[in-house]
CSV table of C-alpha atoms in Angstrom, one decimal:
chain,number,residue,atom,x,y,z
A,1,MET,CA,117.8,118.4,70.5
A,2,THR,CA,116.7,115.0,69.4
A,3,ALA,CA,113.0,114.0,68.9
A,4,THR,CA,113.2,111.6,71.9
A,5,LYS,CA,114.7,114.3,74.1
A,6,LEU,CA,111.9,116.7,73.0
A,7,LEU,CA,109.3,114.1,73.7
A,8,SER,CA,110.7,113.4,77.1
A,9,ARG,CA,110.7,117.0,78.2
A,10,THR,CA,107.3,117.8,76.8
A,11,LEU,CA,105.8,114.7,78.6
A,12,ARG,CA,107.3,115.9,81.8
A,13,SER,CA,105.8,119.3,81.4
A,14,ALA,CA,102.4,117.8,80.4
A,15,ALA,CA,102.4,115.8,83.6
A,16,THR,CA,101.2,118.7,85.5
A,17,ARG,CA,98.1,119.2,83.2
A,18,VAL,CA,97.1,115.7,82.2
A,19,PRO,CA,96.1,114.1,85.6
A,20,ARG,CA,94.1,117.0,87.0
A,21,MET,CA,90.9,115.0,86.5
A,22,ALA,CA,92.3,112.1,88.3
A,23,ARG,CA,93.2,114.0,91.4
A,24,PRO,CA,91.0,112.8,94.4
A,25,SER,CA,88.7,115.1,96.0
A,26,SER,CA,88.0,114.4,99.5
A,27,SER,CA,86.4,116.2,102.5
A,28,GLY,CA,88.5,114.5,105.0
A,29,PRO,CA,92.0,113.0,105.4
A,30,PRO,CA,93.2,110.0,103.4
A,31,PRO,CA,92.8,106.5,104.8
A,32,PRO,CA,96.1,105.3,106.6
A,33,GLU,CA,96.7,102.8,104.0
A,34,GLY,CA,96.1,105.1,101.2
A,35,HIS,CA,93.8,104.5,98.2
A,36,SER,CA,94.2,104.3,94.4
A,37,THR,CA,91.2,104.3,92.0
A,38,SER,CA,93.4,103.2,89.2
A,39,VAL,CA,94.2,100.0,91.0
A,40,GLY,CA,90.6,99.3,91.7
A,41,GLN,CA,89.6,99.7,88.0
A,42,SER,CA,92.6,97.6,86.7
A,43,PRO,CA,91.9,94.9,84.2
A,44,LEU,CA,94.6,92.8,85.8
A,45,LEU,CA,92.4,92.1,88.7
A,46,ARG,CA,90.3,88.8,88.6
A,47,THR,CA,86.8,89.9,89.4
A,48,SER,CA,84.9,86.9,88.4
A,49,ARG,CA,84.7,83.5,89.9
A,50,ASP,CA,85.9,81.7,86.7
A,51,SER,CA,88.8,83.9,86.3
A,52,ALA,CA,89.8,83.5,89.9
A,53,LEU,CA,89.7,79.6,89.8
A,54,LYS,CA,91.9,79.8,86.6
A,55,THR,CA,94.8,81.7,88.3
A,56,PRO,CA,97.9,80.4,86.8
A,57,GLY,CA,99.8,78.0,89.0
A,58,ILE,CA,97.0,77.7,91.9
A,59,SER,CA,97.5,74.5,93.9
A,60,TRP,CA,94.7,73.4,96.2
A,61,LEU,CA,95.9,72.3,99.6
A,62,ASP,CA,93.1,69.9,100.0
A,63,HIS,CA,93.9,68.4,96.6
A,64,ASP,CA,93.5,64.6,96.6
A,65,GLU,CA,94.0,63.1,93.1
A,66,SER,CA,92.5,59.8,94.1
A,67,SER,CA,89.2,61.6,95.1
A,68,GLY,CA,89.2,64.2,92.6
A,69,SER,CA,89.1,67.0,95.2
A,70,GLY,CA,91.5,69.1,93.1
A,71,ILE,CA,88.7,69.9,90.4
A,72,VAL,CA,87.5,73.6,90.5
A,73,SER,CA,83.9,72.9,89.5
A,74,GLY,CA,82.7,72.7,93.2
A,75,ARG,CA,84.9,75.6,94.6
A,76,GLU,CA,83.6,78.9,95.6
A,77,THR,CA,85.1,82.4,95.7
A,78,ARG,CA,84.2,85.6,97.8
A,79,LYS,CA,84.9,89.3,97.2
A,80,MET,CA,87.9,90.3,99.2
A,81,ASN,CA,90.2,93.2,99.3
A,82,THR,CA,93.9,92.3,100.0
A,83,TYR,CA,93.9,92.8,103.7
A,84,GLN,CA,90.8,90.4,103.9
A,85,ALA,CA,92.7,87.8,101.7
A,86,ILE,CA,95.8,88.0,104.0
A,87,ARG,CA,93.5,87.5,107.0
A,88,ASP,CA,91.9,84.6,105.2
A,89,ALA,CA,95.4,83.0,104.6
A,90,MET,CA,96.3,83.2,108.3
A,91,ASN,CA,93.0,81.8,109.2
A,92,ASN,CA,93.5,78.9,106.9
A,93,ALA,CA,97.1,78.3,108.4
A,94,LEU,CA,95.8,78.4,112.1
A,95,GLU,CA,93.0,75.9,111.3
A,96,ARG,CA,95.3,73.5,109.5
A,97,ASP,CA,98.2,73.7,111.9
A,98,ASP,CA,97.9,73.6,115.7
A,99,THR,CA,101.4,74.8,116.1
A,100,ALA,CA,100.9,77.9,114.2
A,101,VAL,CA,100.9,81.2,116.1
A,102,VAL,CA,100.5,84.9,114.9
A,103,PHE,CA,102.2,87.8,116.9
A,104,GLY,CA,103.1,91.3,116.8
A,105,GLU,CA,102.4,94.8,117.8
A,106,ASP,CA,98.7,95.1,118.2
A,107,VAL,CA,97.7,92.0,116.3
A,108,ALA,CA,95.3,90.9,119.0
A,109,PHE,CA,93.3,93.9,118.2
A,110,GLY,CA,93.4,93.4,114.5
A,111,GLY,CA,96.5,95.4,113.7
A,112,VAL,CA,96.9,98.8,112.2
A,113,PHE,CA,95.5,97.6,108.8
A,114,ARG,CA,93.0,95.1,110.3
A,115,CYS,CA,94.8,92.0,108.8
A,116,THR,CA,94.3,90.0,111.9
A,117,MET,CA,90.8,91.1,112.8
A,118,GLY,CA,88.9,88.5,115.0
A,119,LEU,CA,91.8,85.9,114.9
A,120,ALA,CA,92.4,86.3,118.7
A,121,GLU,CA,88.7,85.8,119.4
A,122,GLU,CA,88.6,82.7,117.1
A,123,PHE,CA,91.7,81.0,118.0
A,124,GLY,CA,92.6,82.4,121.5
A,125,ASN,CA,95.2,84.6,122.8
A,126,ASP,CA,97.7,81.9,123.3
A,127,ARG,CA,97.8,81.7,119.5
A,128,VAL,CA,97.2,85.2,118.5
A,129,PHE,CA,98.9,87.7,120.7
A,130,ASN,CA,100.4,91.1,121.1
A,131,THR,CA,104.1,91.7,121.8
A,132,PRO,CA,106.2,94.5,123.2
A,133,LEU,CA,107.3,97.3,120.9
A,134,THR,CA,110.6,95.6,119.9
A,135,GLU,CA,111.1,94.6,116.3
A,136,GLN,CA,114.3,92.8,117.2
A,137,GLY,CA,112.4,90.9,120.0
A,138,ILE,CA,109.7,90.0,117.5
A,139,ALA,CA,112.2,88.5,115.1
A,140,GLY,CA,114.1,86.8,117.8
A,141,PHE,CA,111.2,85.2,119.3
A,142,GLY,CA,110.0,84.0,116.0
A,143,ILE,CA,113.3,82.4,115.3
A,144,GLY,CA,113.2,80.6,118.7
A,145,LEU,CA,109.7,79.4,118.1
A,146,ALA,CA,110.5,78.2,114.4
A,147,ALA,CA,113.6,76.4,115.7
A,148,MET,CA,111.5,74.5,118.2
A,149,GLY,CA,109.1,73.4,115.4
A,150,HIS,CA,106.3,75.9,115.6
A,151,THR,CA,104.9,77.7,112.6
A,152,ALA,CA,105.7,81.5,113.5
A,153,ILE,CA,103.9,84.2,111.7
A,154,ALA,CA,105.4,87.4,112.9
A,155,GLU,CA,104.2,90.9,112.0
A,156,ILE,CA,106.4,94.0,111.8
A,157,GLN,CA,103.9,96.8,112.0
A,158,PHE,CA,105.5,98.8,109.2
A,159,SER,CA,108.4,97.7,107.0
A,160,ASP,CA,110.1,100.9,107.9
A,161,TYR,CA,110.7,99.6,111.3
A,162,ILE,CA,112.1,96.2,110.3
A,163,PHE,CA,115.7,97.6,110.6
A,164,PRO,CA,116.0,97.0,114.3
A,165,ALA,CA,115.4,93.4,113.5
A,166,PHE,CA,118.0,93.3,110.8
A,167,ASP,CA,120.7,91.5,112.7
A,168,GLN,CA,118.2,88.7,113.9
A,169,ILE,CA,116.9,88.3,110.3
A,170,VAL,CA,120.2,88.4,108.4
A,171,ASN,CA,122.5,87.0,110.9
A,172,GLU,CA,120.4,84.5,112.6
A,173,ALA,CA,117.2,83.4,110.5
A,174,ALA,CA,119.0,83.5,107.2
A,175,LYS,CA,122.0,81.5,108.4
A,176,TYR,CA,120.4,79.1,110.9
A,177,ARG,CA,120.3,76.1,108.5
A,178,TYR,CA,123.8,76.6,107.3
A,179,ARG,CA,125.4,77.1,110.6
A,180,SER,CA,124.1,74.0,111.9
A,181,GLY,CA,124.9,71.8,108.9
A,182,ASN,CA,121.3,71.3,108.1
A,183,GLN,CA,120.7,69.8,111.5
A,184,PHE,CA,118.3,72.7,112.4
A,185,ASN,CA,116.4,75.2,110.6
A,186,VAL,CA,113.8,78.2,111.1
A,187,GLY,CA,112.0,77.4,107.8
A,188,LYS,CA,108.6,77.7,109.7
A,189,LEU,CA,109.1,81.4,110.2
A,190,THR,CA,107.3,84.0,108.2
A,191,ILE,CA,107.6,87.7,108.8
A,192,ARG,CA,104.8,89.8,107.5
A,193,SER,CA,105.1,93.6,107.1
A,194,PRO,CA,103.2,96.4,105.3
A,195,THR,CA,105.5,98.2,102.7
A,196,MET,CA,105.6,100.7,99.9
A,197,SER,CA,104.1,104.1,99.6
A,198,VAL,CA,100.6,105.4,100.7
A,199,GLY,CA,100.8,108.8,99.1
A,200,HIS,CA,101.4,110.6,102.5
A,201,GLY,CA,103.5,108.4,104.6
A,202,GLY,CA,106.9,110.2,104.2
A,203,LEU,CA,110.1,109.0,105.4
A,204,TYR,CA,109.1,106.6,108.1
A,205,HIS,CA,105.8,105.0,106.7
A,206,SER,CA,106.4,104.9,102.8
A,207,GLN,CA,109.7,103.0,102.5
A,208,SER,CA,110.4,99.9,100.4
A,209,PRO,CA,113.3,98.1,102.1
A,210,GLU,CA,113.5,94.7,99.9
A,211,GLY,CA,116.7,95.7,98.4
A,212,PHE,CA,118.5,95.7,101.9
A,213,PHE,CA,117.8,92.0,102.1
A,214,MET,CA,119.1,91.0,98.6
A,215,GLY,CA,122.3,89.7,99.8
A,216,ALA,CA,121.0,87.5,102.6
A,217,ALA,CA,121.4,84.1,101.4
A,218,GLY,CA,118.9,81.8,103.0
A,219,LEU,CA,116.0,84.1,103.0
A,220,LYS,CA,113.0,84.4,100.6
A,221,ILE,CA,111.3,87.8,99.9
A,222,VAL,CA,107.8,88.0,98.4
A,223,ILE,CA,105.7,90.8,97.5
A,224,PRO,CA,102.0,90.3,96.0
A,225,ARG,CA,100.2,92.4,93.8
A,226,SER,CA,96.5,91.6,94.6
A,227,PRO,CA,94.2,89.7,96.9
A,228,ILE,CA,94.4,86.3,95.1
A,229,GLN,CA,98.1,86.6,94.9
A,230,ALA,CA,98.4,87.7,98.5
A,231,LYS,CA,96.5,84.7,99.9
A,232,GLY,CA,98.2,82.1,97.7
A,233,LEU,CA,101.8,83.4,98.2
A,234,LEU,CA,101.3,83.9,101.9
A,235,LEU,CA,100.2,80.3,102.5
A,236,ALA,CA,103.2,79.2,100.2
A,237,SER,CA,105.5,81.3,102.3
A,238,ILE,CA,104.2,79.9,105.6
A,239,ASN,CA,104.5,76.3,104.2
A,240,ASP,CA,107.9,76.9,102.6
A,241,PRO,CA,110.9,75.2,104.3
A,242,ASN,CA,112.7,78.6,104.4
A,243,PRO,CA,112.3,81.8,106.5
A,244,VAL,CA,110.3,84.2,104.4
A,245,ILE,CA,109.9,88.0,104.5
A,246,PHE,CA,106.5,88.6,103.2
A,247,LEU,CA,105.9,92.4,102.3
A,248,GLU,CA,102.5,93.6,101.7
A,249,PRO,CA,102.0,96.9,99.7
A,250,LYS,CA,99.8,99.2,101.9
A,251,ILE,CA,97.9,100.9,99.3
A,252,LEU,CA,96.6,97.6,97.9
A,253,TYR,CA,95.0,96.6,101.2
A,254,ARG,CA,91.8,98.2,100.3
A,255,SER,CA,92.2,99.4,96.6
A,256,ALA,CA,92.8,95.9,95.1
A,257,VAL,CA,89.5,93.7,95.3
A,258,GLU,CA,89.1,90.3,93.6
A,259,GLN,CA,87.0,87.3,93.8
A,260,VAL,CA,89.2,85.1,96.0
A,261,PRO,CA,88.9,81.3,96.4
A,262,ILE,CA,87.6,80.4,99.7
A,263,ASP,CA,89.5,77.2,100.0
A,264,ALA,CA,93.2,77.0,101.0
A,265,TYR,CA,95.7,77.2,98.1
A,266,THR,CA,99.2,78.2,97.3
A,267,LEU,CA,100.9,80.0,94.4
A,268,PRO,CA,104.4,79.1,93.4
A,269,LEU,CA,107.3,81.0,94.8
A,270,SER,CA,110.3,82.1,92.9
A,271,LYS,CA,108.2,82.1,89.8
A,272,ALA,CA,107.4,85.2,87.9
A,273,GLU,CA,104.1,85.8,86.1
A,274,THR,CA,103.6,87.3,82.6
A,275,LEU,CA,100.6,89.3,82.8
A,276,ILE,CA,100.7,90.8,79.3
A,277,LYS,CA,102.5,89.3,76.4
A,278,GLY,CA,104.6,91.5,74.0
A,279,SER,CA,107.6,91.4,71.7
A,280,ASP,CA,109.1,94.9,71.7
A,281,LEU,CA,110.0,95.7,75.3
A,282,THR,CA,109.9,93.8,78.7
A,283,VAL,CA,108.7,95.8,81.7
A,284,LEU,CA,109.4,94.0,85.1
A,285,THR,CA,108.1,95.1,88.2
A,286,TYR,CA,106.3,93.9,91.5
A,287,GLY,CA,103.7,95.0,94.0
A,288,THR,CA,102.0,98.4,93.6
A,289,PRO,CA,103.9,99.6,90.6
A,290,ILE,CA,102.3,96.7,88.5
A,291,TYR,CA,99.3,99.1,88.1
A,292,THR,CA,101.6,102.0,87.2
A,293,ALA,CA,103.1,100.0,84.5
A,294,GLN,CA,99.9,98.7,83.1
A,295,SER,CA,98.5,102.3,83.1
A,296,ALA,CA,101.5,103.5,81.3
A,297,ILE,CA,101.3,100.7,78.7
A,298,SER,CA,97.6,101.7,78.1
A,299,LEU,CA,98.3,105.4,77.9
A,300,LEU,CA,101.2,104.8,75.4
A,301,ALA,CA,98.9,102.8,73.0
A,302,ASN,CA,95.8,105.1,73.6
A,303,PRO,CA,97.2,108.5,74.6
A,304,PRO,CA,94.6,111.2,75.8
A,305,PRO,CA,93.9,114.2,73.5
A,306,GLN,CA,96.4,116.3,75.5
A,307,LEU,CA,99.2,113.9,74.6
A,308,GLU,CA,98.3,112.7,71.2
A,309,SER,CA,100.6,115.0,69.4
A,310,LEU,CA,103.4,113.9,71.6
A,311,ILE,CA,103.3,110.1,71.1
A,312,PRO,CA,104.2,108.9,67.5
A,313,GLU,CA,102.0,106.4,65.8
A,314,SER,CA,105.0,104.0,65.7
A,315,LEU,CA,105.2,104.1,69.7
A,316,ARG,CA,101.5,103.5,70.1
A,317,LYS,CA,101.8,100.1,68.2
A,318,ALA,CA,104.6,98.9,70.4
A,319,SER,CA,104.0,95.3,71.8
A,320,ILE,CA,105.1,95.5,75.4
A,321,GLU,CA,105.3,92.5,77.8
A,322,LEU,CA,104.4,93.0,81.6
A,323,ILE,CA,106.0,90.8,84.1
A,324,ASP,CA,105.2,90.5,87.9
A,325,LEU,CA,108.4,89.3,89.7
A,326,ARG,CA,106.4,88.3,92.9
A,327,THR,CA,109.3,86.6,94.4
A,328,ILE,CA,112.3,89.1,94.9
A,329,LEU,CA,114.7,86.7,96.3
A,330,PRO,CA,115.5,84.2,94.9
A,331,TRP,CA,114.0,85.9,91.7
A,332,ASP,CA,113.0,84.0,88.5
A,333,VAL,CA,116.1,84.6,86.2
A,334,GLU,CA,114.8,82.1,83.6
A,335,THR,CA,111.5,83.9,82.9
A,336,VAL,CA,113.0,87.3,82.8
A,337,VAL,CA,116.1,86.2,80.5
A,338,GLU,CA,113.7,84.5,78.1
A,339,SER,CA,111.4,87.6,77.7
A,340,VAL,CA,114.4,90.0,77.2
A,341,ASN,CA,116.0,87.6,74.6
A,342,ARG,CA,112.8,87.9,72.7
A,343,THR,CA,112.0,91.7,73.2
A,344,ARG,CA,115.7,92.8,73.2
A,345,ARG,CA,114.9,95.6,75.7
A,346,LEU,CA,114.1,95.8,79.5
A,347,LEU,CA,112.7,98.4,81.8
A,348,ILE,CA,112.7,97.7,85.5
A,349,LEU,CA,110.3,99.7,87.7
A,350,HIS,CA,110.3,99.8,91.5
A,351,GLU,CA,109.4,102.3,94.3
A,352,ALA,CA,112.7,101.9,96.2
A,353,GLY,CA,115.7,104.3,95.3
A,354,LYS,CA,117.9,103.2,92.4
A,355,ILE,CA,121.2,102.8,94.1
A,356,GLY,CA,121.5,99.3,95.6
A,357,GLY,CA,117.9,98.5,94.6
A,358,VAL,CA,116.4,95.3,93.3
A,359,GLY,CA,116.7,96.7,89.8
A,360,ALA,CA,120.5,96.9,90.0
A,361,GLU,CA,120.8,93.3,90.6
A,362,ILE,CA,118.4,92.3,87.8
A,363,ALA,CA,120.1,94.8,85.3
A,364,SER,CA,123.4,93.3,86.0
A,365,VAL,CA,122.3,89.7,85.6
A,366,VAL,CA,120.3,90.5,82.5
A,367,THR,CA,123.2,92.4,80.9
A,368,GLU,CA,125.6,89.4,81.6
A,369,ARG,CA,123.2,86.9,79.9
A,370,CYS,CA,121.5,89.0,77.2
A,371,PHE,CA,124.3,91.4,76.2
A,372,LEU,CA,124.5,90.4,72.4
A,373,ARG,CA,120.7,90.5,72.2
A,374,LEU,CA,120.0,93.9,73.8
A,375,GLU,CA,119.2,96.6,71.4
A,376,ALA,CA,119.0,99.4,74.2
A,377,PRO,CA,120.6,99.8,77.7
A,378,VAL,CA,118.5,98.3,80.6
A,379,ARG,CA,116.5,101.1,82.0
A,380,ARG,CA,115.4,101.5,85.6
A,381,VAL,CA,112.6,103.8,86.8
A,382,THR,CA,112.7,104.1,90.5
A,383,GLY,CA,112.2,106.4,93.4
A,384,TRP,CA,114.8,109.0,93.9
A,385,ASP,CA,117.9,108.4,96.1
A,386,THR,CA,116.7,110.5,98.9
A,387,PRO,CA,114.4,109.9,102.0
A,388,VAL,CA,110.9,109.7,101.0
A,389,PRO,CA,109.4,113.2,101.3
A,390,LEU,CA,106.2,113.8,103.1
A,391,VAL,CA,104.5,116.8,101.2
A,392,TYR,CA,106.3,115.8,97.9
A,393,GLU,CA,105.7,112.1,98.1
A,394,LYS,CA,103.8,112.0,94.8
A,395,PHE,CA,106.8,113.4,93.0
A,396,TYR,CA,109.1,110.8,94.6
A,397,ILE,CA,107.1,107.7,93.5
A,398,PRO,CA,107.4,106.7,89.8
A,399,ASP,CA,104.4,107.7,88.0
A,400,VAL,CA,102.6,106.9,84.6
A,401,ILE,CA,104.3,109.9,82.8
A,402,ARG,CA,107.9,108.9,84.0
A,403,MET,CA,107.0,105.4,82.7
A,404,VAL,CA,105.8,106.6,79.4
A,405,ASP,CA,108.9,108.8,79.1
A,406,ALA,CA,111.3,105.9,79.8
A,407,MET,CA,109.4,103.4,77.5
A,408,ALA,CA,109.5,105.9,74.7
A,409,GLU,CA,113.3,106.5,75.1
A,410,THR,CA,114.0,102.7,75.4
A,411,LEU,CA,111.8,101.8,72.2
A,412,THR,CA,113.5,104.6,70.2
A,413,TYR,CA,117.1,104.1,71.3
């Protein structure tokens, strides 16, 4: 048995022992959106005003070069979690655009995750309103509104239930501009939906369906990792001249907290962000797994006493680059390829299953463009190719131990 295989097997065995102290203790049921302590403590979150206002790529919607209003010295931030930042983005959109409307199941009551709390009272029931329980109808209604020039912000209550709307999204929204020869479009349509696991959602409330839309030319797919990203990317999606599916990781609604700029701003779509610079391995992911990846990188560099004997010193010194893809379609090929050409290794992490997942497309493109530079096969760490199990959901979702295992194998290939 090779040293790498022994390390891999031992790490998996140790996984049942190491995280015991991290297991949550609670006297009641977990919150519906889930909670992750590791997310809340992540150094990737911008928890000060200065760091928030220095977010890369931030563009102020009230920026006027002639008046100098684009400077950050007079701007303020407020502590928000992800759902509050998403609500703030929709509030900004409704204030700035009289044609903007927000609709979906229970949104007038605040929605399941409270993302639309108070919007109906502030802007009226003709601009923020409930719909019947029909995802196909919600998508079709949004397409019609956008085709008539309105800014349509639709909510599918869970991304697990977006499939009844698949025909409307893929065959109508994605193709509307093309079929009309660019005479008409539904670029003012944004479809929001909670996505990814919560730890106890099972087969109907913890799915990650982004891969199903990868072949739908004409759509954009965006998944944020934090409150600052959620607000900026959502406003960019609403303002983008193409229909956008905006998927919001549920466990980040309350777990991720940052100082978020109060003024309206956007962040660039189809532009990945390098969160940690490195030279030996590129780790590419998006959404909630960003924090799994960051924790795994930290554990590899500074293993706890239980794992010190299993991780060689040479691996602890590895320089690992972490990239947040942010926009899944169309994704930032240039940033990823440039990184892999430098590090010569790529590991892709996502919660969705491996077969037909986002990682499959990225691995194919990177192999085509970087083949002669690669020193190891492109590695994918994903959910298993089964329905998301209920009782065993924590074993389905890629965790820190699986990531450390994969990074070790890739670095020592």
